[in-house]
Short mmCIF file of C-alpha atoms in Angstrom, two decimals:
data_model
loop_
_atom_site.label_atom_id
_atom_site.label_comp_id
_atom_site.label_asym_id
_atom_site.label_seq_id
_atom_site.Cartn_x
_atom_site.Cartn_y
_atom_site.Cartn_z
CA MET A 1343 -18.01 1.16 -4.35
CA SER A 1344 -14.44 0.20 -3.40
CA GLU A 1345 -12.04 2.84 -2.13
CA ALA A 1346 -9.28 3.96 -4.51
CA LEU A 1347 -6.04 3.22 -2.66
CA LEU A 1348 -3.75 4.69 -5.26
CA THR A 1349 -4.51 7.14 -8.07
CA ALA A 1350 -2.31 8.17 -11.00
CA LYS A 1351 -3.16 11.39 -12.82
CA GLU A 1352 -1.63 12.10 -16.24
CA ILE A 1353 1.78 10.73 -15.27
CA VAL A 1354 4.71 11.14 -17.66
CA LYS A 1355 8.20 9.66 -17.39
CA THR A 1356 10.91 10.68 -19.85
CA TYR A 1357 14.57 9.70 -19.59
CA PRO A 1358 17.34 12.09 -20.71
CA GLY A 1359 18.19 11.60 -24.37
CA ALA A 1360 15.05 9.59 -25.13
CA GLN A 1361 12.97 10.67 -28.12
CA GLU A 1362 9.69 9.43 -26.64
CA PRO A 1363 8.44 9.25 -23.04
CA VAL A 1364 8.37 5.79 -21.48
CA LEU A 1365 5.11 6.71 -19.76
CA ASN A 1366 2.85 9.15 -21.58
CA ARG A 1367 -0.04 10.76 -19.67
CA ILE A 1368 -1.16 7.61 -17.87
CA SER A 1369 -4.08 7.79 -15.46
CA ALA A 1370 -5.27 4.87 -13.35
CA GLU A 1371 -6.88 3.90 -10.06
CA ILE A 1372 -5.92 0.95 -7.88
CA TYR A 1373 -8.76 -0.13 -5.61
CA LEU A 1374 -8.79 -1.52 -2.10
CA GLY A 1375 -8.84 -5.32 -2.12
CA ASP A 1376 -8.14 -5.72 -5.84
CA PHE A 1377 -5.48 -7.83 -7.53
CA THR A 1378 -4.56 -5.43 -10.34
CA ILE A 1379 -2.41 -6.62 -13.25
CA ILE A 1380 -0.19 -4.54 -15.54
CA MET A 1381 0.57 -6.74 -18.55
CA GLY A 1382 2.69 -6.27 -21.64
CA PRO A 1383 5.85 -7.43 -23.44
CA SER A 1384 9.37 -6.81 -22.19
CA GLY A 1385 10.46 -3.21 -22.74
CA ALA A 1386 6.92 -1.83 -22.74
CA GLY A 1387 7.48 0.23 -19.59
CA LYS A 1388 5.61 -1.99 -17.12
CA SER A 1389 8.30 -1.91 -14.45
CA THR A 1390 8.84 1.82 -14.99
CA LEU A 1391 5.13 2.34 -14.32
CA LEU A 1392 5.27 0.26 -11.15
CA TYR A 1393 8.31 2.19 -9.88
CA ALA A 1394 6.56 5.47 -10.67
CA LEU A 1395 3.37 4.44 -8.89
CA SER A 1396 5.28 3.33 -5.79
CA GLY A 1397 7.46 6.44 -5.57
CA LEU A 1398 10.66 4.49 -6.30
CA ASP A 1399 11.15 6.58 -9.44
CA ALA A 1400 10.40 10.31 -9.78
CA LEU A 1401 7.87 11.50 -12.36
CA SER A 1402 8.61 13.94 -15.16
CA SER A 1403 5.09 15.29 -14.68
CA GLY A 1404 1.72 14.26 -13.29
CA LYS A 1405 0.65 13.09 -9.84
CA VAL A 1406 0.44 9.87 -7.86
CA LEU A 1407 -1.72 9.85 -4.72
CA TYR A 1408 -1.84 7.12 -2.09
CA ARG A 1409 -4.89 7.42 0.17
CA ASP A 1410 -5.24 10.99 -1.16
CA GLN A 1411 -1.64 11.89 -0.20
CA GLU A 1412 0.43 13.09 -3.16
CA LEU A 1413 3.75 11.23 -3.21
CA GLY A 1414 5.54 14.00 -5.11
CA THR A 1415 5.02 16.48 -2.28
CA LEU A 1416 6.75 14.31 0.34
CA SER A 1417 10.37 14.67 1.39
CA GLU A 1418 12.67 11.71 0.74
CA LYS A 1419 12.47 10.82 4.44
CA LYS A 1420 8.67 10.95 4.54
CA LEU A 1421 8.40 9.01 1.28
CA ALA A 1422 10.73 6.31 2.63
CA GLU A 1423 8.64 6.11 5.81
CA LEU A 1424 5.44 5.75 3.80
CA ARG A 1425 6.94 2.99 1.64
CA SER A 1426 8.17 1.16 4.74
CA LYS A 1427 4.80 1.31 6.49
CA GLU A 1428 2.34 1.10 3.61
CA PHE A 1429 4.04 -0.67 0.69
CA GLY A 1430 5.47 -4.15 0.26
CA PHE A 1431 7.72 -5.06 -2.66
CA VAL A 1432 8.41 -8.36 -4.45
CA PHE A 1433 10.77 -8.37 -7.41
CA GLN A 1434 11.84 -10.91 -10.03
CA GLN A 1435 15.15 -11.22 -8.19
CA THR A 1436 14.62 -11.74 -4.47
CA HIS A 1437 17.24 -9.24 -3.20
CA LEU A 1438 17.60 -11.30 -0.03
CA VAL A 1439 20.63 -10.48 2.13
CA SER A 1440 23.12 -13.26 1.40
CA ASN A 1441 24.54 -13.68 4.92
CA LEU A 1442 21.15 -13.75 6.67
CA THR A 1443 18.90 -16.79 6.93
CA LEU A 1444 15.48 -16.72 5.30
CA PHE A 1445 13.94 -16.11 8.73
CA GLU A 1446 16.33 -13.24 9.45
CA ASN A 1447 15.63 -11.70 6.03
CA VAL A 1448 11.92 -11.66 6.80
CA ALA A 1449 12.24 -10.45 10.38
CA VAL A 1450 14.78 -7.67 9.83
CA ALA A 1451 12.26 -5.50 7.98
CA GLY A 1452 9.95 -5.78 10.99
CA TYR A 1453 12.70 -4.84 13.43
CA LEU A 1454 13.10 -1.54 11.58
CA GLU A 1455 9.46 -0.63 12.28
CA LYS A 1456 9.19 1.49 15.44
CA GLY A 1457 6.99 0.40 18.31
CA ARG A 1458 7.06 -3.36 17.65
CA SER A 1459 8.63 -5.82 20.06
CA GLU A 1460 11.17 -8.37 18.87
CA LYS A 1461 8.84 -11.13 20.06
CA ALA A 1462 5.92 -9.81 18.01
CA VAL A 1463 8.08 -9.47 14.89
CA ASN A 1464 9.53 -12.97 15.31
CA GLU A 1465 6.08 -14.49 15.75
CA ARG A 1466 4.79 -12.77 12.61
CA ALA A 1467 7.87 -13.84 10.64
CA GLU A 1468 7.34 -17.46 11.75
CA SER A 1469 3.66 -17.26 10.81
CA LEU A 1470 4.35 -15.77 7.37
CA LEU A 1471 7.06 -18.32 6.57
CA ALA A 1472 4.62 -21.10 7.48
CA GLN A 1473 1.92 -19.49 5.32
CA MET A 1474 4.43 -19.34 2.44
CA HIS A 1475 5.39 -23.01 3.01
CA VAL A 1476 9.00 -22.14 3.83
CA GLU A 1477 9.08 -23.03 7.53
CA LYS A 1478 11.37 -26.04 6.94
CA ALA A 1479 13.89 -23.85 5.09
CA LYS A 1480 13.78 -20.85 7.44
CA ASP A 1481 17.30 -21.43 8.84
CA ARG A 1482 18.92 -21.71 5.41
CA LEU A 1483 20.89 -18.95 3.75
CA PRO A 1484 19.48 -17.77 0.40
CA SER A 1485 22.26 -19.67 -1.42
CA GLN A 1486 21.11 -22.88 0.30
CA ALA A 1487 17.44 -22.42 -0.62
CA SER A 1488 15.70 -23.26 -3.87
CA GLY A 1489 14.54 -20.46 -6.16
CA GLY A 1490 10.95 -21.08 -5.13
CA GLU A 1491 11.78 -21.04 -1.42
CA ALA A 1492 13.74 -17.80 -1.78
CA GLN A 1493 10.92 -16.08 -3.67
CA ARG A 1494 8.31 -17.22 -1.17
CA ALA A 1495 10.52 -15.89 1.64
CA ALA A 1496 10.71 -12.59 -0.27
CA ILE A 1497 6.90 -12.45 -0.30
CA ALA A 1498 6.88 -13.08 3.46
CA ARG A 1499 9.39 -10.24 3.90
CA ALA A 1500 7.15 -7.93 1.85
CA MET A 1501 4.20 -8.78 4.12
CA ILE A 1502 5.97 -8.42 7.49
CA ASN A 1503 4.69 -4.87 8.11
CA ARG A 1504 1.15 -5.55 6.86
CA PRO A 1505 1.35 -3.29 3.79
CA GLY A 1506 -1.66 -1.48 2.46
CA LEU A 1507 -0.51 -2.27 -1.08
CA LEU A 1508 1.80 -5.04 -2.30
CA PHE A 1509 3.79 -4.27 -5.47
CA ALA A 1510 4.99 -7.34 -7.40
CA ASP A 1511 7.36 -6.86 -10.36
CA GLU A 1512 7.50 -10.06 -12.45
CA PRO A 1513 7.47 -12.24 -9.29
CA THR A 1514 7.48 -15.48 -11.31
CA GLY A 1515 9.90 -14.32 -14.01
CA ALA A 1516 12.90 -16.31 -12.71
CA LEU A 1517 10.97 -19.43 -11.64
CA ASN A 1518 10.07 -22.71 -13.31
CA ARG A 1519 6.44 -23.63 -13.97
CA LYS A 1520 5.88 -25.48 -10.68
CA ASN A 1521 7.34 -22.72 -8.52
CA SER A 1522 5.56 -20.04 -10.57
CA GLU A 1523 2.24 -21.76 -9.94
CA GLU A 1524 2.92 -21.99 -6.21
CA VAL A 1525 3.89 -18.31 -5.97
CA MET A 1526 0.75 -17.28 -7.84
CA ASN A 1527 -1.39 -19.50 -5.60
CA LEU A 1528 0.08 -17.78 -2.55
CA LEU A 1529 -0.44 -14.28 -3.96
CA THR A 1530 -4.02 -15.19 -4.86
CA ALA A 1531 -4.60 -16.48 -1.32
CA LEU A 1532 -3.24 -13.24 0.14
CA ASN A 1533 -5.61 -11.26 -2.09
CA GLN A 1534 -8.56 -13.42 -1.04
CA GLU A 1535 -7.68 -12.51 2.56
CA GLY A 1536 -8.02 -8.82 1.64
CA GLN A 1537 -4.50 -7.88 0.54
CA SER A 1538 -4.43 -5.28 -2.26
CA ILE A 1539 -1.88 -6.25 -4.93
CA LEU A 1540 -0.49 -4.51 -8.01
CA MET A 1541 1.50 -6.91 -10.19
CA VAL A 1542 3.54 -6.45 -13.36
CA THR A 1543 3.89 -9.49 -15.63
CA HIS A 1544 4.23 -10.66 -19.22
CA ASP A 1545 2.95 -14.14 -18.27
CA VAL A 1546 -0.63 -14.75 -19.42
CA LYS A 1547 -1.16 -17.55 -16.89
CA ALA A 1548 -0.12 -15.23 -14.08
CA ALA A 1549 -2.20 -12.36 -15.44
CA ILE A 1550 -5.49 -14.28 -15.34
CA ARG A 1551 -5.24 -14.34 -11.53
CA GLY A 1552 -6.07 -10.62 -11.41
CA THR A 1553 -9.49 -9.26 -10.51
#
């Protein structure tokens, strides 16, 4: 049986002034090597759930454990360190730094990781950009790249530190059909290589890629 990477136990998220909780006693397990999909219409709380599971948003009650470590017991510093080392994030908007090239955007996250040489980080960034089919655009600024190139570079950035779990929040939401298909092909390929992925989407075609 596969190992549960991440476990949610009775999690609740309520915002001040809201009559009903956005998340109401949700329990789930995310398994090693799986491509897990959270699907639903806009406003259903999918992104809120992803942020809660990744520790980006605090819970009102309940527990989230990653490799049996409860996120809610960690200090902000320790939680940030865990996210940096163990989690990768891809969002609908790329959040690339506008004055850095695509290569620099990918590499900078690796430079922040202690104990890695600049050469090793640069080699991995080059390899990931090639894997994402963005090697020809690596010296462009985000404003000079296509939407598909920018999103594929964002996936490379998310993978630079070899995350245990990749969180993807509507990664094809801002892309046309062709670029959406390419992004999903790349995510599927990463999963087939052993990468665990948790993805939020309202796109049925994207959702069928899950395991």
